[in-house]
PDB file of C-alpha atoms in Angstrom:
ATOM      1  CA  MET A   1      19.596 -63.008 -34.041  1.00  0.00           C
ATOM      2  CA  LYS A   2      18.703 -62.881 -30.361  1.00  0.00           C
ATOM      3  CA  LYS A   3      21.388 -60.262 -29.764  1.00  0.00           C
ATOM      4  CA  SER A   4      20.057 -58.086 -32.584  1.00  0.00           C
ATOM      5  CA  LEU A   5      16.519 -58.363 -31.221  1.00  0.00           C
ATOM      6  CA  PHE A   6      17.747 -57.463 -27.742  1.00  0.00           C
ATOM      7  CA  PHE A   7      19.514 -54.329 -28.997  1.00  0.00           C
ATOM      8  CA  LEU A   8      16.467 -53.328 -31.038  1.00  0.00           C
ATOM      9  CA  ILE A   9      14.146 -53.649 -28.049  1.00  0.00           C
ATOM     10  CA  SER A  10      16.613 -51.741 -25.859  1.00  0.00           C
ATOM     11  CA  ALA A  11      16.846 -48.919 -28.388  1.00  0.00           C
ATOM     12  CA  ILE A  12      13.054 -48.644 -28.622  1.00  0.00           C
ATOM     13  CA  PHE A  13      12.791 -48.578 -24.834  1.00  0.00           C
ATOM     14  CA  LEU A  14      15.375 -45.780 -24.553  1.00  0.00           C
ATOM     15  CA  ILE A  15      13.580 -43.729 -27.195  1.00  0.00           C
ATOM     16  CA  PHE A  16      10.320 -44.211 -25.285  1.00  0.00           C
ATOM     17  CA  LEU A  17      11.923 -43.014 -22.026  1.00  0.00           C
ATOM     18  CA  ALA A  18      13.388 -39.957 -23.730  1.00  0.00           C
ATOM     19  CA  ALA A  19       9.996 -39.069 -25.175  1.00  0.00           C
ATOM     20  CA  CYS A  20       8.385 -39.407 -21.753  1.00  0.00           C
ATOM     21  CA  ASN A  21      11.017 -37.137 -20.216  1.00  0.00           C
ATOM     22  CA  ASP A  22      10.471 -34.532 -22.937  1.00  0.00           C
ATOM     23  CA  ASN A  23       6.709 -34.578 -22.382  1.00  0.00           C
ATOM     24  CA  SER A  24       7.185 -34.336 -18.638  1.00  0.00           C
ATOM     25  CA  GLN A  25       9.522 -31.374 -19.084  1.00  0.00           C
ATOM     26  CA  GLU A  26       7.031 -29.674 -21.388  1.00  0.00           C
ATOM     27  CA  ASP A  27       4.267 -30.212 -18.829  1.00  0.00           C
ATOM     28  CA  ASN A  28       6.471 -28.766 -16.085  1.00  0.00           C
ATOM     29  CA  ASN A  29       7.348 -25.763 -18.258  1.00  0.00           C
ATOM     30  CA  ALA A  30       3.692 -25.218 -19.098  1.00  0.00           C
ATOM     31  CA  GLU A  31       2.740 -25.330 -15.417  1.00  0.00           C
ATOM     32  CA  ALA A  32       5.551 -22.908 -14.563  1.00  0.00           C
ATOM     33  CA  ASN A  33       4.450 -20.535 -17.318  1.00  0.00           C
ATOM     34  CA  ASP A  34       0.855 -20.701 -16.077  1.00  0.00           C
ATOM     35  CA  GLU A  35       2.002 -19.893 -12.543  1.00  0.00           C
ATOM     36  CA  GLU A  36       4.108 -16.963 -13.777  1.00  0.00           C
ATOM     37  CA  SER A  37       1.182 -15.720 -15.859  1.00  0.00           C
ATOM     38  CA  ASN A  38      -1.148 -15.888 -12.853  1.00  0.00           C
ATOM     39  CA  GLU A  39       1.369 -14.120 -10.634  1.00  0.00           C
ATOM     40  CA  SER A  40       1.880 -11.444 -13.297  1.00  0.00           C
ATOM     41  CA  SER A  41      -1.878 -10.978 -13.624  1.00  0.00           C
ATOM     42  CA  GLU A  42      -2.234 -10.597  -9.869  1.00  0.00           C
ATOM     43  CA  ALA A  43       0.630  -8.074  -9.769  1.00  0.00           C
ATOM     44  CA  GLU A  44      -1.007  -5.877 -12.407  1.00  0.00           C
ATOM     45  CA  THR A  45      -3.670  -4.581 -10.011  1.00  0.00           C
ATOM     46  CA  LYS A  46      -3.966  -3.609  -6.375  1.00  0.00           C
ATOM     47  CA  THR A  47      -6.739  -2.638  -4.001  1.00  0.00           C
ATOM     48  CA  PHE A  48      -6.907   1.074  -3.205  1.00  0.00           C
ATOM     49  CA  THR A  49      -9.019   2.484  -0.374  1.00  0.00           C
ATOM     50  CA  THR A  50     -10.512   5.933  -0.998  1.00  0.00           C
ATOM     51  CA  ASP A  51     -10.891   8.620   1.654  1.00  0.00           C
ATOM     52  CA  SER A  52     -14.515   7.544   2.112  1.00  0.00           C
ATOM     53  CA  GLY A  53     -13.521   3.917   2.726  1.00  0.00           C
ATOM     54  CA  ASP A  54     -14.475   2.437  -0.649  1.00  0.00           C
ATOM     55  CA  GLU A  55     -12.167  -0.278  -1.978  1.00  0.00           C
ATOM     56  CA  VAL A  56     -11.375  -0.084  -5.691  1.00  0.00           C
ATOM     57  CA  GLU A  57      -9.261  -2.441  -7.789  1.00  0.00           C
ATOM     58  CA  VAL A  58      -6.828  -0.215  -9.710  1.00  0.00           C
ATOM     59  CA  PRO A  59      -3.790  -0.730 -11.966  1.00  0.00           C
ATOM     60  CA  ALA A  60      -0.616  -1.228  -9.963  1.00  0.00           C
ATOM     61  CA  ASP A  61       1.236   0.959 -12.458  1.00  0.00           C
ATOM     62  CA  PRO A  62      -1.326   3.161 -14.249  1.00  0.00           C
ATOM     63  CA  GLU A  63      -0.193   4.613 -17.556  1.00  0.00           C
ATOM     64  CA  ARG A  64      -3.233   6.531 -18.808  1.00  0.00           C
ATOM     65  CA  ILE A  65      -4.623   8.599 -15.941  1.00  0.00           C
ATOM     66  CA  VAL A  66      -7.406  11.106 -16.532  1.00  0.00           C
ATOM     67  CA  VAL A  67      -7.904  13.741 -13.813  1.00  0.00           C
ATOM     68  CA  LEU A  68     -11.260  15.517 -13.723  1.00  0.00           C
ATOM     69  CA  HIS A  69     -10.522  18.131 -11.047  1.00  0.00           C
ATOM     70  CA  PRO A  70      -7.483  20.453 -10.971  1.00  0.00           C
ATOM     71  CA  THR A  71      -6.808  19.920  -7.256  1.00  0.00           C
ATOM     72  CA  TYR A  72      -5.555  16.378  -7.854  1.00  0.00           C
ATOM     73  CA  ILE A  73      -3.194  17.103 -10.742  1.00  0.00           C
ATOM     74  CA  GLY A  74      -0.276  18.760  -8.961  1.00  0.00           C
ATOM     75  CA  ALA A  75       0.671  15.820  -6.749  1.00  0.00           C
ATOM     76  CA  LEU A  76       0.698  13.388  -9.675  1.00  0.00           C
ATOM     77  CA  LEU A  77       2.975  15.703 -11.641  1.00  0.00           C
ATOM     78  CA  LYS A  78       5.250  16.097  -8.615  1.00  0.00           C
ATOM     79  CA  PHE A  79       5.595  12.331  -8.441  1.00  0.00           C
ATOM     80  CA  GLY A  80       6.415  11.999 -12.148  1.00  0.00           C
ATOM     81  CA  HIS A  81       3.061  10.622 -13.327  1.00  0.00           C
ATOM     82  CA  GLU A  82       1.751  12.840 -16.112  1.00  0.00           C
ATOM     83  CA  PRO A  83      -1.959  12.366 -16.877  1.00  0.00           C
ATOM     84  CA  VAL A  84      -3.105  11.854 -20.464  1.00  0.00           C
ATOM     85  CA  GLY A  85      -6.034  14.196 -19.891  1.00  0.00           C
ATOM     86  CA  VAL A  86      -7.013  16.908 -17.402  1.00  0.00           C
ATOM     87  CA  SER A  87     -10.053  19.070 -16.773  1.00  0.00           C
ATOM     88  CA  PHE A  88     -10.051  22.234 -18.870  1.00  0.00           C
ATOM     89  CA  TYR A  89     -10.546  24.174 -15.640  1.00  0.00           C
ATOM     90  CA  VAL A  90      -6.760  24.090 -15.194  1.00  0.00           C
ATOM     91  CA  ASP A  91      -6.678  26.895 -17.754  1.00  0.00           C
ATOM     92  CA  GLN A  92      -8.173  29.218 -15.116  1.00  0.00           C
ATOM     93  CA  ASP A  93      -5.062  28.777 -12.994  1.00  0.00           C
ATOM     94  CA  GLU A  94      -1.745  30.133 -14.277  1.00  0.00           C
ATOM     95  CA  VAL A  95       0.362  27.771 -12.168  1.00  0.00           C
ATOM     96  CA  LEU A  96      -1.389  24.550 -13.153  1.00  0.00           C
ATOM     97  CA  ASN A  97      -1.926  25.722 -16.715  1.00  0.00           C
ATOM     98  CA  GLU A  98       1.821  26.041 -17.136  1.00  0.00           C
ATOM     99  CA  ALA A  99       2.536  22.780 -15.297  1.00  0.00           C
ATOM    100  CA  THR A 100       0.175  20.844 -17.577  1.00  0.00           C
ATOM    101  CA  GLU A 101       1.339  22.318 -20.873  1.00  0.00           C
ATOM    102  CA  GLY A 102       1.004  19.723 -23.620  1.00  0.00           C
ATOM    103  CA  ILE A 103      -1.557  17.599 -21.760  1.00  0.00           C
ATOM    104  CA  GLU A 104      -4.947  17.259 -23.436  1.00  0.00           C
ATOM    105  CA  ARG A 105      -7.784  19.315 -21.946  1.00  0.00           C
ATOM    106  CA  ILE A 106     -11.226  17.785 -21.628  1.00  0.00           C
ATOM    107  CA  ASP A 107     -14.639  18.838 -20.429  1.00  0.00           C
ATOM    108  CA  PRO A 108     -15.043  16.843 -17.183  1.00  0.00           C
ATOM    109  CA  GLU A 109     -18.743  16.401 -17.934  1.00  0.00           C
ATOM    110  CA  ASP A 110     -18.190  15.129 -21.484  1.00  0.00           C
ATOM    111  CA  VAL A 111     -18.092  11.365 -20.988  1.00  0.00           C
ATOM    112  CA  GLU A 112     -17.373  10.695 -24.661  1.00  0.00           C
ATOM    113  CA  SER A 113     -14.171  12.749 -24.582  1.00  0.00           C
ATOM    114  CA  ILE A 114     -13.032  10.759 -21.554  1.00  0.00           C
ATOM    115  CA  ILE A 115     -13.711   7.467 -23.339  1.00  0.00           C
ATOM    116  CA  ASN A 116     -11.664   8.625 -26.331  1.00  0.00           C
ATOM    117  CA  LEU A 117      -8.581   8.968 -24.118  1.00  0.00           C
ATOM    118  CA  GLU A 118      -8.790   5.256 -23.241  1.00  0.00           C
ATOM    119  CA  PRO A 119      -7.907   5.769 -19.560  1.00  0.00           C
ATOM    120  CA  ASP A 120      -6.810   2.937 -17.315  1.00  0.00           C
ATOM    121  CA  LEU A 121      -7.528   5.081 -14.228  1.00  0.00           C
ATOM    122  CA  ILE A 122      -9.807   8.063 -13.557  1.00  0.00           C
ATOM    123  CA  VAL A 123      -9.479  10.517 -10.664  1.00  0.00           C
ATOM    124  CA  ALA A 124     -12.638  12.468  -9.826  1.00  0.00           C
ATOM    125  CA  THR A 125     -14.529  14.091  -6.982  1.00  0.00           C
ATOM    126  CA  ALA A 126     -17.034  12.197  -4.867  1.00  0.00           C
ATOM    127  CA  THR A 127     -19.765  14.535  -6.131  1.00  0.00           C
ATOM    128  CA  ASP A 128     -19.096  14.020  -9.855  1.00  0.00           C
ATOM    129  CA  PRO A 129     -22.533  13.751 -11.537  1.00  0.00           C
ATOM    130  CA  ASN A 130     -21.247  11.140 -14.017  1.00  0.00           C
ATOM    131  CA  LEU A 131     -19.665   8.855 -11.449  1.00  0.00           C
ATOM    132  CA  ASN A 132     -21.626   5.748 -12.463  1.00  0.00           C
ATOM    133  CA  LYS A 133     -20.672   6.224 -16.110  1.00  0.00           C
ATOM    134  CA  LEU A 134     -17.030   6.861 -15.257  1.00  0.00           C
ATOM    135  CA  GLN A 135     -16.815   3.631 -13.283  1.00  0.00           C
ATOM    136  CA  GLN A 136     -17.859   1.729 -16.406  1.00  0.00           C
ATOM    137  CA  ILE A 137     -15.016   3.282 -18.418  1.00  0.00           C
ATOM    138  CA  ALA A 138     -12.113   2.574 -16.056  1.00  0.00           C
ATOM    139  CA  PRO A 139     -11.364   2.161 -12.342  1.00  0.00           C
ATOM    140  CA  THR A 140     -12.416   5.463 -10.786  1.00  0.00           C
ATOM    141  CA  ILE A 141     -10.964   6.915  -7.600  1.00  0.00           C
ATOM    142  CA  THR A 142     -12.912   9.672  -5.866  1.00  0.00           C
ATOM    143  CA  PHE A 143     -11.871  12.281  -3.331  1.00  0.00           C
ATOM    144  CA  ASP A 144     -14.251  13.978  -0.902  1.00  0.00           C
ATOM    145  CA  SER A 145     -13.005  17.438  -0.002  1.00  0.00           C
ATOM    146  CA  MET A 146     -15.217  17.443   3.093  1.00  0.00           C
ATOM    147  CA  ILE A 147     -13.203  14.470   4.383  1.00  0.00           C
ATOM    148  CA  SER A 148      -9.625  14.924   3.181  1.00  0.00           C
ATOM    149  CA  THR A 149      -7.171  17.782   3.650  1.00  0.00           C
ATOM    150  CA  TYR A 150      -4.442  18.643   1.163  1.00  0.00           C
ATOM    151  CA  LYS A 151      -2.058  16.497   3.204  1.00  0.00           C
ATOM    152  CA  ASP A 152      -4.426  13.535   3.010  1.00  0.00           C
ATOM    153  CA  ASN A 153      -4.774  14.019  -0.742  1.00  0.00           C
ATOM    154  CA  THR A 154      -1.015  14.105  -1.219  1.00  0.00           C
ATOM    155  CA  LYS A 155      -0.554  10.862   0.701  1.00  0.00           C
ATOM    156  CA  LEU A 156      -3.406   9.099  -1.075  1.00  0.00           C
ATOM    157  CA  LEU A 157      -2.279  10.167  -4.539  1.00  0.00           C
ATOM    158  CA  GLY A 158       1.223   8.981  -3.723  1.00  0.00           C
ATOM    159  CA  GLU A 159      -0.184   5.626  -2.662  1.00  0.00           C
ATOM    160  CA  LEU A 160      -2.350   5.452  -5.779  1.00  0.00           C
ATOM    161  CA  VAL A 161       0.649   5.584  -8.133  1.00  0.00           C
ATOM    162  CA  GLY A 162       3.080   3.708  -5.900  1.00  0.00           C
ATOM    163  CA  GLU A 163       5.023   6.797  -4.837  1.00  0.00           C
ATOM    164  CA  GLU A 164       4.433   6.748  -1.087  1.00  0.00           C
ATOM    165  CA  ASP A 165       8.049   7.680  -0.361  1.00  0.00           C
ATOM    166  CA  GLN A 166       7.906  10.727  -2.640  1.00  0.00           C
ATOM    167  CA  ALA A 167       4.640  11.855  -1.075  1.00  0.00           C
ATOM    168  CA  GLN A 168       6.015  11.583   2.448  1.00  0.00           C
ATOM    169  CA  ALA A 169       9.245  13.315   1.432  1.00  0.00           C
ATOM    170  CA  TRP A 170       7.292  16.280   0.051  1.00  0.00           C
ATOM    171  CA  LEU A 171       5.134  16.491   3.180  1.00  0.00           C
ATOM    172  CA  ASP A 172       8.188  16.339   5.449  1.00  0.00           C
ATOM    173  CA  GLU A 173       9.940  19.085   3.505  1.00  0.00           C
ATOM    174  CA  TRP A 174       6.763  21.176   3.468  1.00  0.00           C
ATOM    175  CA  GLU A 175       6.364  20.867   7.243  1.00  0.00           C
ATOM    176  CA  GLU A 176       9.956  21.992   7.669  1.00  0.00           C
ATOM    177  CA  GLN A 177       9.348  25.039   5.482  1.00  0.00           C
ATOM    178  CA  MET A 178       6.200  25.901   7.410  1.00  0.00           C
ATOM    179  CA  ALA A 179       8.086  25.642  10.707  1.00  0.00           C
ATOM    180  CA  GLN A 180      10.829  27.941   9.427  1.00  0.00           C
ATOM    181  CA  ASP A 181       8.292  30.490   8.197  1.00  0.00           C
ATOM    182  CA  THR A 182       6.351  30.360  11.465  1.00  0.00           C
ATOM    183  CA  GLU A 183       9.524  31.161  13.381  1.00  0.00           C
ATOM    184  CA  GLU A 184      10.320  33.982  10.969  1.00  0.00           C
ATOM    185  CA  TYR A 185       6.891  35.622  11.357  1.00  0.00           C
ATOM    186  CA  LYS A 186       6.108  34.791  14.990  1.00  0.00           C
ATOM    187  CA  ASP A 187       6.420  38.416  16.142  1.00  0.00           C
ATOM    188  CA  LEU A 188       4.151  39.601  13.334  1.00  0.00           C
ATOM    189  CA  ILE A 189       1.512  36.888  13.686  1.00  0.00           C
ATOM    190  CA  GLY A 190       1.441  36.139  17.411  1.00  0.00           C
ATOM    191  CA  ASP A 191      -2.055  34.894  18.232  1.00  0.00           C
ATOM    192  CA  SER A 192      -3.743  36.948  15.508  1.00  0.00           C
ATOM    193  CA  THR A 193      -6.954  36.003  13.766  1.00  0.00           C
ATOM    194  CA  LEU A 194      -7.291  35.974  10.002  1.00  0.00           C
ATOM    195  CA  SER A 195     -10.250  35.961   7.625  1.00  0.00           C
ATOM    196  CA  ILE A 196     -10.234  34.932   3.980  1.00  0.00           C
ATOM    197  CA  PHE A 197     -12.641  36.866   1.781  1.00  0.00           C
ATOM    198  CA  GLN A 198     -13.311  36.800  -1.931  1.00  0.00           C
ATOM    199  CA  SER A 199     -14.875  39.854  -3.468  1.00  0.00           C
ATOM    200  CA  THR A 200     -18.055  39.411  -5.513  1.00  0.00           C
ATOM    201  CA  PRO A 201     -20.393  41.908  -7.221  1.00  0.00           C
ATOM    202  CA  LYS A 202     -22.883  41.363  -4.371  1.00  0.00           C
ATOM    203  CA  GLY A 203     -20.415  41.584  -1.506  1.00  0.00           C
ATOM    204  CA  LEU A 204     -18.124  38.876  -0.152  1.00  0.00           C
ATOM    205  CA  VAL A 205     -17.664  35.153   0.111  1.00  0.00           C
ATOM    206  CA  SER A 206     -15.714  33.918   3.113  1.00  0.00           C
ATOM    207  CA  PHE A 207     -13.953  30.552   3.264  1.00  0.00           C
ATOM    208  CA  ASN A 208     -12.987  27.910   5.768  1.00  0.00           C
ATOM    209  CA  THR A 209      -9.384  27.000   6.531  1.00  0.00           C
ATOM    210  CA  ASP A 210      -8.531  24.605   3.686  1.00  0.00           C
ATOM    211  CA  TYR A 211     -10.140  25.716   0.458  1.00  0.00           C
ATOM    212  CA  GLY A 212      -7.191  27.265  -1.338  1.00  0.00           C
ATOM    213  CA  ARG A 213      -6.686  31.039  -1.373  1.00  0.00           C
ATOM    214  CA  GLY A 214      -3.740  30.678   0.988  1.00  0.00           C
ATOM    215  CA  GLY A 215      -5.726  29.014   3.768  1.00  0.00           C
ATOM    216  CA  GLU A 216      -3.595  25.885   4.008  1.00  0.00           C
ATOM    217  CA  ILE A 217      -0.454  27.986   4.494  1.00  0.00           C
ATOM    218  CA  LEU A 218      -1.811  30.717   6.731  1.00  0.00           C
ATOM    219  CA  TYR A 219      -3.952  28.584   9.036  1.00  0.00           C
ATOM    220  CA  ASP A 220      -2.412  25.108   9.035  1.00  0.00           C
ATOM    221  CA  GLY A 221       1.124  26.270   8.311  1.00  0.00           C
ATOM    222  CA  TYR A 222       1.603  29.573  10.137  1.00  0.00           C
ATOM    223  CA  GLY A 223      -0.908  29.204  12.942  1.00  0.00           C
ATOM    224  CA  PHE A 224      -3.431  31.939  12.199  1.00  0.00           C
ATOM    225  CA  VAL A 225      -6.917  31.178  13.519  1.00  0.00           C
ATOM    226  CA  GLN A 226     -10.336  32.239  12.292  1.00  0.00           C
ATOM    227  CA  PRO A 227     -12.388  34.758  14.259  1.00  0.00           C
ATOM    228  CA  GLU A 228     -14.931  32.815  16.317  1.00  0.00           C
ATOM    229  CA  ALA A 229     -17.903  34.102  14.337  1.00  0.00           C
ATOM    230  CA  LEU A 230     -16.347  33.054  11.040  1.00  0.00           C
ATOM    231  CA  ALA A 231     -15.266  29.666  12.377  1.00  0.00           C
ATOM    232  CA  GLU A 232     -18.837  29.014  13.464  1.00  0.00           C
ATOM    233  CA  VAL A 233     -20.460  29.741  10.093  1.00  0.00           C
ATOM    234  CA  THR A 234     -17.862  27.833   8.036  1.00  0.00           C
ATOM    235  CA  LYS A 235     -17.401  24.765  10.240  1.00  0.00           C
ATOM    236  CA  ASP A 236     -19.745  22.615   8.130  1.00  0.00           C
ATOM    237  CA  GLN A 237     -19.270  24.230   4.733  1.00  0.00           C
ATOM    238  CA  PHE A 238     -16.497  25.501   2.507  1.00  0.00           C
ATOM    239  CA  ASN A 239     -17.761  29.048   2.239  1.00  0.00           C
ATOM    240  CA  VAL A 240     -20.490  31.447   3.188  1.00  0.00           C
ATOM    241  CA  GLU A 241     -21.835  34.507   1.381  1.00  0.00           C
ATOM    242  CA  LEU A 242     -21.737  37.795   3.276  1.00  0.00           C
ATOM    243  CA  SER A 243     -22.994  41.265   2.586  1.00  0.00           C
ATOM    244  CA  THR A 244     -20.554  44.156   2.684  1.00  0.00           C
ATOM    245  CA  GLU A 245     -22.218  45.378   5.870  1.00  0.00           C
ATOM    246  CA  GLU A 246     -21.376  42.092   7.624  1.00  0.00           C
ATOM    247  CA  LEU A 247     -17.641  42.547   7.136  1.00  0.00           C
ATOM    248  CA  PRO A 248     -16.906  43.966  10.626  1.00  0.00           C
ATOM    249  CA  GLU A 249     -18.551  40.949  12.282  1.00  0.00           C
ATOM    250  CA  TYR A 250     -16.322  38.432  10.509  1.00  0.00           C
ATOM    251  CA  ALA A 251     -13.108  40.353   9.862  1.00  0.00           C
ATOM    252  CA  GLY A 252      -9.950  39.146  11.596  1.00  0.00           C
ATOM    253  CA  ASP A 253      -6.811  41.001  12.666  1.00  0.00           C
ATOM    254  CA  PHE A 254      -5.479  40.102   9.213  1.00  0.00           C
ATOM    255  CA  ILE A 255      -7.522  39.769   6.035  1.00  0.00           C
ATOM    256  CA  VAL A 256      -6.895  37.853   2.829  1.00  0.00           C
ATOM    257  CA  LEU A 257      -8.716  39.427  -0.096  1.00  0.00           C
ATOM    258  CA  ALA A 258      -8.891  37.160  -3.144  1.00  0.00           C
ATOM    259  CA  THR A 259      -9.866  38.663  -6.479  1.00  0.00           C
ATOM    260  CA  GLU A 260     -10.175  37.618 -10.115  1.00  0.00           C
ATOM    261  CA  GLY A 261      -7.371  39.876 -11.293  1.00  0.00           C
ATOM    262  CA  GLU A 262      -9.318  43.119 -10.940  1.00  0.00           C
ATOM    263  CA  GLU A 263      -9.684  45.561  -8.082  1.00  0.00           C
ATOM    264  CA  ALA A 264     -12.327  44.323  -5.659  1.00  0.00           C
ATOM    265  CA  PRO A 265     -15.557  46.378  -5.681  1.00  0.00           C
ATOM    266  CA  ILE A 266     -15.621  46.290  -1.880  1.00  0.00           C
ATOM    267  CA  ALA A 267     -12.314  48.162  -1.745  1.00  0.00           C
ATOM    268  CA  GLU A 268     -14.147  51.412  -2.476  1.00  0.00           C
ATOM    269  CA  SER A 269     -16.673  51.015   0.333  1.00  0.00           C
ATOM    270  CA  ALA A 270     -16.474  52.870   3.629  1.00  0.00           C
ATOM    271  CA  VAL A 271     -16.996  49.591   5.500  1.00  0.00           C
ATOM    272  CA  TRP A 272     -13.838  48.188   3.961  1.00  0.00           C
ATOM    273  CA  LYS A 273     -11.761  51.315   4.438  1.00  0.00           C
ATOM    274  CA  ASN A 274     -12.725  51.476   8.109  1.00  0.00           C
ATOM    275  CA  ALA A 275     -11.789  47.853   8.851  1.00  0.00           C
ATOM    276  CA  GLU A 276      -8.893  47.657  11.323  1.00  0.00           C
ATOM    277  CA  ALA A 277      -6.898  45.245   9.155  1.00  0.00           C
ATOM    278  CA  VAL A 278      -7.151  47.657   6.227  1.00  0.00           C
ATOM    279  CA  GLN A 279      -6.135  50.689   8.265  1.00  0.00           C
ATOM    280  CA  GLU A 280      -3.215  48.806   9.832  1.00  0.00           C
ATOM    281  CA  ASN A 281      -1.967  47.528   6.450  1.00  0.00           C
ATOM    282  CA  ARG A 282      -2.611  43.892   7.334  1.00  0.00           C
ATOM    283  CA  VAL A 283      -4.324  42.835   4.100  1.00  0.00           C
ATOM    284  CA  ILE A 284      -2.883  40.053   1.950  1.00  0.00           C
ATOM    285  CA  GLU A 285      -4.066  40.421  -1.636  1.00  0.00           C
ATOM    286  CA  LEU A 286      -4.227  37.213  -3.661  1.00  0.00           C
ATOM    287  CA  ASP A 287      -5.075  36.726  -7.322  1.00  0.00           C
ATOM    288  CA  LEU A 288      -7.266  33.657  -7.813  1.00  0.00           C
ATOM    289  CA  ALA A 289      -5.406  32.961 -11.043  1.00  0.00           C
ATOM    290  CA  VAL A 290      -2.522  31.619  -8.944  1.00  0.00           C
ATOM    291  CA  THR A 291      -4.051  30.786  -5.554  1.00  0.00           C
ATOM    292  CA  ARG A 292      -7.247  28.832  -6.224  1.00  0.00           C
ATOM    293  CA  TYR A 293      -6.043  25.277  -5.500  1.00  0.00           C
ATOM    294  CA  ASN A 294      -4.153  23.412  -2.777  1.00  0.00           C
ATOM    295  CA  ASP A 295      -2.002  20.787  -4.474  1.00  0.00           C
ATOM    296  CA  PRO A 296       1.787  20.700  -3.891  1.00  0.00           C
ATOM    297  CA  ILE A 297       2.660  22.719  -7.016  1.00  0.00           C
ATOM    298  CA  SER A 298       0.048  25.395  -6.267  1.00  0.00           C
ATOM    299  CA  LEU A 299       1.005  25.639  -2.589  1.00  0.00           C
ATOM    300  CA  GLU A 300       4.674  26.164  -3.374  1.00  0.00           C
ATOM    301  CA  ALA A 301       3.764  29.084  -5.633  1.00  0.00           C
ATOM    302  CA  GLN A 302       1.368  30.544  -3.044  1.00  0.00           C
ATOM    303  CA  ARG A 303       4.010  30.411  -0.331  1.00  0.00           C
ATOM    304  CA  ASP A 304       6.277  32.742  -2.295  1.00  0.00           C
ATOM    305  CA  ILE A 305       3.440  35.223  -2.856  1.00  0.00           C
ATOM    306  CA  ILE A 306       2.342  35.212   0.781  1.00  0.00           C
ATOM    307  CA  LYS A 307       5.857  35.516   2.177  1.00  0.00           C
ATOM    308  CA  GLU A 308       6.553  38.541   0.001  1.00  0.00           C
ATOM    309  CA  GLN A 309       3.520  40.351   1.412  1.00  0.00           C
ATOM    310  CA  LEU A 310       4.181  39.355   5.025  1.00  0.00           C
ATOM    311  CA  ASP A 311       7.774  40.562   4.652  1.00  0.00           C
ATOM    312  CA  ALA A 312       6.417  43.976   3.680  1.00  0.00           C
ATOM    313  CA  MET A 313       4.354  44.100   6.904  1.00  0.00           C
ATOM    314  CA  LYS A 314       7.249  43.523   9.307  1.00  0.00           C
TER     315      LYS A 314
END
């Protein structure tokens, strides 16, 4: 009888120990799962610093990006991150229009259409009038074109989507191409000045060195410089309106004339015809439909157009 009681008590004790071990293991597993869940949650976001110094918590791997200005689309596409929605202004540009085929177009000022795309990240300009509303929809990254160059934008967009290596690789290759072109055209360019003009019904608009229209390639890449008078009036702004009569004051040794696909009205004026760059066949004609922006895709297309015209001037 005593032996039976002893074995019974022993069996109960062993069962109790096993149950305790199981509960302990479950507690350990639960704690481990909680830790993994917390680590996973932390890994889902990262802190991104904008060009103006603002820190924004963004998805580490965004999947539904909405881009509200065409300038910031090309780099994302280059890095393999296709937005779910882009500003309908891309349709004005043949290069970006083709590159974004199949991506939904939206009115960048229509907040409701942005909400409907359920973005997890929004890319906009620092001057977007709906910025406060956008920030309530999803993490919103802004770019200030008065602060950042196209190179800065490329680096920042690469960082934003975790493609820093791709961004740097593109910039390195681009610098190499610019160096090769500069060597090729050094006898033609020398220390020449260059002015970028866009024809308007009232006269001209002239631009600074990094506002599309070939400026990033011709100034930053090939080493052209602005005439002093033009550099002075555009140093604090992207562009300045000029009358036709002011052309001689701001014209460089070379001129870029950007148009909207039609012959520029100024081309028929005596002031234009008498400009030295015109008489010496040193005018680069650019269609805004393919030269408006300064993202990697747009710049690659512009380079081909510019090189073809410089080749004809040799």
